[in-house]
Amino acid sequence: MLVLVGVAVVVAGFALRRNPLLVVGAAGIVTGLLGGLSPWEVLAAFGTGFANSRAVTVFAITLPVIGLLERYGLQEQARVLVTRFAGLTAGRFLALYLLLRQATAALGLNGVLGHAQTVRPLAAPMAEGAAERRHGPLTGRAREKVRSFAASADNVGLFFGEDVFLAVGSILLITGFVNTTYHTHLEPLDLALWAVPTALCALAVHGWRLLRLDRVLARDLAQERTAAVAGGVVKDGAVR
């Protein structure tokens, strides 16, 4: 039972808003020591886990590449590209991104899209460009709203799409636990099929929210501009 103290360390660390990496590392050390491992064995366990999870070091390659692309105008080119499609609004673009993200996640391609490699350098600037073409200059609040919806499109698409993939870790964990504990013959396909209706509902609900984004932006910008005019901070038709 003492090894469960590590769980308490995680809960306490997150409740105190400490660095997640430090919290998880401390919980692992506490769990290992209370489980009877020596300090060297705990260190070896950390090293083995890190060596077996090479994917955690991929950021060392991707982040410099994305940084160089942004430095040389990736976001600006993304804005210019989206302005060429007259009928593509911010809401419609993000709804298409949601559909694409969910479809790729359902095929197990979780790393094809994502926040670092797609949302920040491409999806969010393109959505902002579409919104600016339709509504004019965006205020700070409106710009943050577009960015938050771009991030939510990626989150919802990945979260509900990956459960449709047969070999995702959560499905394999559930089937393995149920079959071992209850001596059943539950197949991953059974769980994946049950995840399809949930994924479709998530696509419909969040897709509708994304399509409403254009109306919400128009309303919010009109209210902010009216308030700005009343406050006398509008000059030459632009909100400052």
Short mmCIF file of C-alpha atoms in Angstrom, two decimals:
data_model
loop_
_atom_site.label_atom_id
_atom_site.label_comp_id
_atom_site.label_asym_id
_atom_site.label_seq_id
_atom_site.Cartn_x
_atom_site.Cartn_y
_atom_site.Cartn_z
CA MET A 1 0.00 0.00 0.00
CA LEU A 2 2.92 2.37 0.59
CA VAL A 3 3.66 2.55 -3.12
CA LEU A 4 0.32 4.35 -3.55
CA VAL A 5 1.94 7.37 -1.89
CA GLY A 6 3.25 8.18 -5.36
CA VAL A 7 -0.33 8.82 -6.47
CA ALA A 8 -0.75 11.24 -3.57
CA VAL A 9 2.43 13.03 -4.69
CA VAL A 10 0.95 13.48 -8.17
CA VAL A 11 -2.35 14.79 -6.82
CA ALA A 12 -0.63 17.19 -4.42
CA GLY A 13 1.79 18.43 -7.08
CA PHE A 14 -0.92 19.19 -9.60
CA ALA A 15 -3.09 20.79 -6.91
CA LEU A 16 -0.19 23.11 -6.05
CA ARG A 17 0.34 23.84 -9.79
CA ARG A 18 3.92 22.63 -9.82
CA ASN A 19 5.84 21.71 -12.96
CA PRO A 20 4.22 18.48 -14.30
CA LEU A 21 7.57 16.96 -15.27
CA LEU A 22 8.99 17.50 -11.79
CA VAL A 23 5.81 16.18 -10.16
CA VAL A 24 5.76 12.97 -12.19
CA GLY A 25 9.49 12.49 -11.69
CA ALA A 26 9.19 12.93 -7.92
CA ALA A 27 6.23 10.53 -7.83
CA GLY A 28 8.25 7.92 -9.70
CA ILE A 29 11.19 8.27 -7.31
CA VAL A 30 8.94 8.02 -4.25
CA THR A 31 7.12 4.99 -5.66
CA GLY A 32 10.38 3.22 -6.52
CA LEU A 33 11.98 3.82 -3.11
CA LEU A 34 8.87 2.76 -1.20
CA GLY A 35 8.63 -0.31 -3.45
CA GLY A 36 12.01 -1.53 -2.23
CA LEU A 37 14.23 -0.33 -5.08
CA SER A 38 17.62 1.19 -4.41
CA PRO A 39 18.43 4.69 -5.72
CA TRP A 40 20.54 3.14 -8.48
CA GLU A 41 17.68 0.85 -9.52
CA VAL A 42 15.30 3.80 -9.64
CA LEU A 43 17.76 5.71 -11.81
CA ALA A 44 18.16 2.66 -14.06
CA ALA A 45 14.38 2.39 -14.41
CA PHE A 46 14.17 6.03 -15.50
CA GLY A 47 16.99 5.52 -18.00
CA THR A 48 15.44 2.35 -19.43
CA GLY A 49 12.05 4.02 -19.80
CA PHE A 50 13.58 7.02 -21.55
CA ALA A 51 15.65 4.84 -23.90
CA ASN A 52 12.60 2.75 -24.82
CA SER A 53 10.53 5.87 -25.59
CA ARG A 54 12.59 7.56 -28.26
CA ALA A 55 9.53 9.51 -29.43
CA VAL A 56 9.91 11.89 -26.48
CA THR A 57 13.06 13.33 -28.09
CA VAL A 58 11.44 14.06 -31.46
CA PHE A 59 10.71 17.62 -30.32
CA ALA A 60 14.47 18.31 -30.44
CA ILE A 61 14.22 18.01 -34.23
CA THR A 62 10.74 19.37 -34.95
CA LEU A 63 10.88 22.55 -32.85
CA PRO A 64 13.98 24.05 -34.54
CA VAL A 65 12.52 23.26 -37.97
CA ILE A 66 9.19 24.92 -37.15
CA GLY A 67 11.03 27.87 -35.61
CA LEU A 68 13.06 28.43 -38.78
CA LEU A 69 9.95 28.17 -40.95
CA GLU A 70 8.16 30.75 -38.83
CA ARG A 71 11.17 33.04 -38.86
CA TYR A 72 11.13 33.06 -42.65
CA GLY A 73 7.43 33.82 -43.01
CA LEU A 74 5.46 30.58 -42.68
CA GLN A 75 2.56 32.21 -40.82
CA GLU A 76 2.43 35.15 -43.24
CA GLN A 77 2.31 32.81 -46.23
CA ALA A 78 -0.44 30.79 -44.56
CA ARG A 79 -2.51 33.96 -44.15
CA VAL A 80 -1.95 34.90 -47.80
CA LEU A 81 -2.94 31.40 -48.96
CA VAL A 82 -6.26 31.35 -47.13
CA THR A 83 -7.26 34.76 -48.51
CA ARG A 84 -7.32 33.25 -52.01
CA PHE A 85 -10.39 31.17 -51.15
CA ALA A 86 -13.29 33.62 -51.03
CA GLY A 87 -15.85 31.23 -49.55
CA LEU A 88 -13.58 29.86 -46.82
CA THR A 89 -14.40 31.52 -43.51
CA ALA A 90 -12.65 30.91 -40.21
CA GLY A 91 -15.44 28.65 -38.97
CA ARG A 92 -15.59 26.60 -42.17
CA PHE A 93 -11.82 26.21 -42.27
CA LEU A 94 -11.65 24.98 -38.69
CA ALA A 95 -14.58 22.62 -39.26
CA LEU A 96 -12.65 21.09 -42.16
CA TYR A 97 -9.57 20.84 -39.95
CA LEU A 98 -11.64 19.08 -37.28
CA LEU A 99 -12.87 16.54 -39.84
CA LEU A 100 -9.35 15.95 -41.15
CA ARG A 101 -7.89 15.63 -37.65
CA GLN A 102 -10.53 13.11 -36.60
CA ALA A 103 -10.17 11.09 -39.80
CA THR A 104 -6.38 10.85 -39.51
CA ALA A 105 -6.60 9.96 -35.81
CA ALA A 106 -9.10 7.20 -36.62
CA LEU A 107 -6.48 5.74 -38.97
CA GLY A 108 -3.82 5.86 -36.25
CA LEU A 109 -1.95 8.85 -37.76
CA ASN A 110 -1.84 10.88 -34.55
CA GLY A 111 1.44 12.59 -35.40
CA VAL A 112 0.39 13.87 -38.84
CA LEU A 113 -1.33 16.93 -37.35
CA GLY A 114 -1.01 18.55 -33.94
CA HIS A 115 -0.61 21.75 -31.96
CA ALA A 116 3.11 22.30 -32.39
CA GLN A 117 3.49 21.22 -36.00
CA THR A 118 0.17 22.36 -37.48
CA VAL A 119 -2.11 24.48 -35.26
CA ARG A 120 0.34 27.20 -34.19
CA PRO A 121 2.27 27.69 -37.45
CA LEU A 122 -0.53 26.96 -39.97
CA ALA A 123 -4.11 26.37 -38.80
CA ALA A 124 -4.42 29.31 -36.38
CA PRO A 125 -2.84 31.91 -38.74
CA MET A 126 -5.00 30.69 -41.63
CA ALA A 127 -8.14 30.92 -39.49
CA GLU A 128 -7.12 34.44 -38.42
CA GLY A 129 -6.54 35.42 -42.04
CA ALA A 130 -9.98 34.14 -43.05
CA ALA A 131 -11.56 36.02 -40.15
CA GLU A 132 -9.76 39.26 -41.03
CA ARG A 133 -10.87 39.04 -44.66
CA ARG A 134 -14.50 38.63 -43.58
CA HIS A 135 -14.70 40.89 -40.52
CA GLY A 136 -11.83 43.32 -40.95
CA PRO A 137 -9.07 43.94 -38.37
CA LEU A 138 -9.44 41.69 -35.32
CA THR A 139 -9.24 42.90 -31.75
CA GLY A 140 -7.03 41.10 -29.27
CA ARG A 141 -9.97 39.26 -27.73
CA ALA A 142 -11.30 38.12 -31.11
CA ARG A 143 -7.86 36.92 -32.16
CA GLU A 144 -7.50 34.85 -29.00
CA LYS A 145 -10.96 33.37 -29.57
CA VAL A 146 -9.97 32.21 -33.06
CA ARG A 147 -6.77 30.68 -31.72
CA SER A 148 -8.62 28.89 -28.92
CA PHE A 149 -11.11 27.42 -31.39
CA ALA A 150 -8.22 26.26 -33.59
CA ALA A 151 -6.69 24.47 -30.59
CA SER A 152 -10.04 22.96 -29.62
CA ALA A 153 -10.56 21.59 -33.14
CA ASP A 154 -7.30 19.66 -32.81
CA ASN A 155 -8.08 18.45 -29.28
CA VAL A 156 -11.60 17.21 -30.04
CA GLY A 157 -10.59 15.61 -33.33
CA LEU A 158 -7.70 13.70 -31.78
CA PHE A 159 -9.47 12.72 -28.55
CA PHE A 160 -12.56 11.24 -30.17
CA GLY A 161 -10.91 10.04 -33.36
CA GLU A 162 -8.11 7.94 -31.89
CA ASP A 163 -10.54 5.67 -30.01
CA VAL A 164 -11.82 4.40 -33.37
CA PHE A 165 -8.34 3.07 -34.19
CA LEU A 166 -8.02 -0.61 -33.22
CA ALA A 167 -4.44 -0.46 -31.95
CA VAL A 168 -4.68 2.63 -29.74
CA GLY A 169 -3.23 2.09 -26.27
CA SER A 170 -6.47 2.70 -24.37
CA ILE A 171 -8.40 0.05 -26.32
CA LEU A 172 -5.61 -2.51 -25.97
CA LEU A 173 -5.39 -1.76 -22.24
CA ILE A 174 -9.14 -2.21 -21.73
CA THR A 175 -9.36 -5.43 -23.74
CA GLY A 176 -6.29 -6.88 -22.05
CA PHE A 177 -7.56 -6.06 -18.55
CA VAL A 178 -11.10 -7.31 -19.18
CA ASN A 179 -9.98 -10.54 -20.86
CA THR A 180 -7.44 -11.31 -18.14
CA THR A 181 -9.64 -10.40 -15.19
CA TYR A 182 -13.01 -11.73 -16.33
CA HIS A 183 -11.76 -14.46 -18.70
CA THR A 184 -13.71 -13.10 -21.66
CA HIS A 185 -12.81 -12.79 -25.34
CA LEU A 186 -13.41 -9.09 -25.97
CA GLU A 187 -11.88 -7.98 -29.25
CA PRO A 188 -10.48 -4.48 -29.95
CA LEU A 189 -12.88 -4.20 -32.89
CA ASP A 190 -15.83 -4.42 -30.49
CA LEU A 191 -14.67 -1.35 -28.55
CA ALA A 192 -13.68 0.53 -31.69
CA LEU A 193 -17.16 0.10 -33.17
CA TRP A 194 -18.73 1.45 -29.98
CA ALA A 195 -16.48 4.51 -30.26
CA VAL A 196 -17.80 5.41 -33.73
CA PRO A 197 -21.16 6.90 -32.56
CA THR A 198 -19.36 8.98 -29.94
CA ALA A 199 -16.88 10.25 -32.53
CA LEU A 200 -19.70 11.20 -34.90
CA CYS A 201 -21.55 13.03 -32.11
CA ALA A 202 -18.37 14.95 -31.20
CA LEU A 203 -17.86 15.85 -34.86
CA ALA A 204 -21.44 17.10 -35.18
CA VAL A 205 -21.50 19.07 -31.92
CA HIS A 206 -18.10 20.72 -32.18
CA GLY A 207 -18.44 21.18 -35.93
CA TRP A 208 -21.63 23.13 -35.28
CA ARG A 209 -19.83 25.28 -32.72
CA LEU A 210 -17.04 25.98 -35.21
CA LEU A 211 -19.50 26.93 -37.94
CA ARG A 212 -21.13 29.37 -35.50
CA LEU A 213 -17.75 31.02 -34.89
CA ASP A 214 -18.21 33.49 -37.76
CA ARG A 215 -21.50 34.74 -36.34
CA VAL A 216 -20.01 34.98 -32.86
CA LEU A 217 -17.02 36.95 -34.14
CA ALA A 218 -19.27 39.35 -36.07
CA ARG A 219 -21.38 39.96 -32.97
CA ASP A 220 -18.44 40.39 -30.61
CA LEU A 221 -16.54 42.69 -32.96
CA ALA A 222 -19.62 44.84 -33.51
CA GLN A 223 -20.09 45.19 -29.75
CA GLU A 224 -16.42 46.03 -29.16
CA ARG A 225 -16.39 48.60 -31.96
CA THR A 226 -19.55 50.19 -30.62
CA ALA A 227 -17.99 50.39 -27.18
CA ALA A 228 -14.79 51.78 -28.69
CA VAL A 229 -16.71 54.49 -30.56
CA ALA A 230 -18.48 55.40 -27.35
CA GLY A 231 -15.12 55.61 -25.61
CA GLY A 232 -13.61 57.73 -28.37
CA VAL A 233 -10.72 55.39 -29.18
CA VAL A 234 -11.56 54.77 -32.83
CA LYS A 235 -9.55 56.59 -35.45
CA ASP A 236 -9.90 56.22 -39.23
CA GLY A 237 -12.23 53.25 -38.86
CA ALA A 238 -9.73 51.00 -37.04
CA VAL A 239 -10.09 49.82 -33.46
CA ARG A 240 -7.04 50.54 -31.37
#
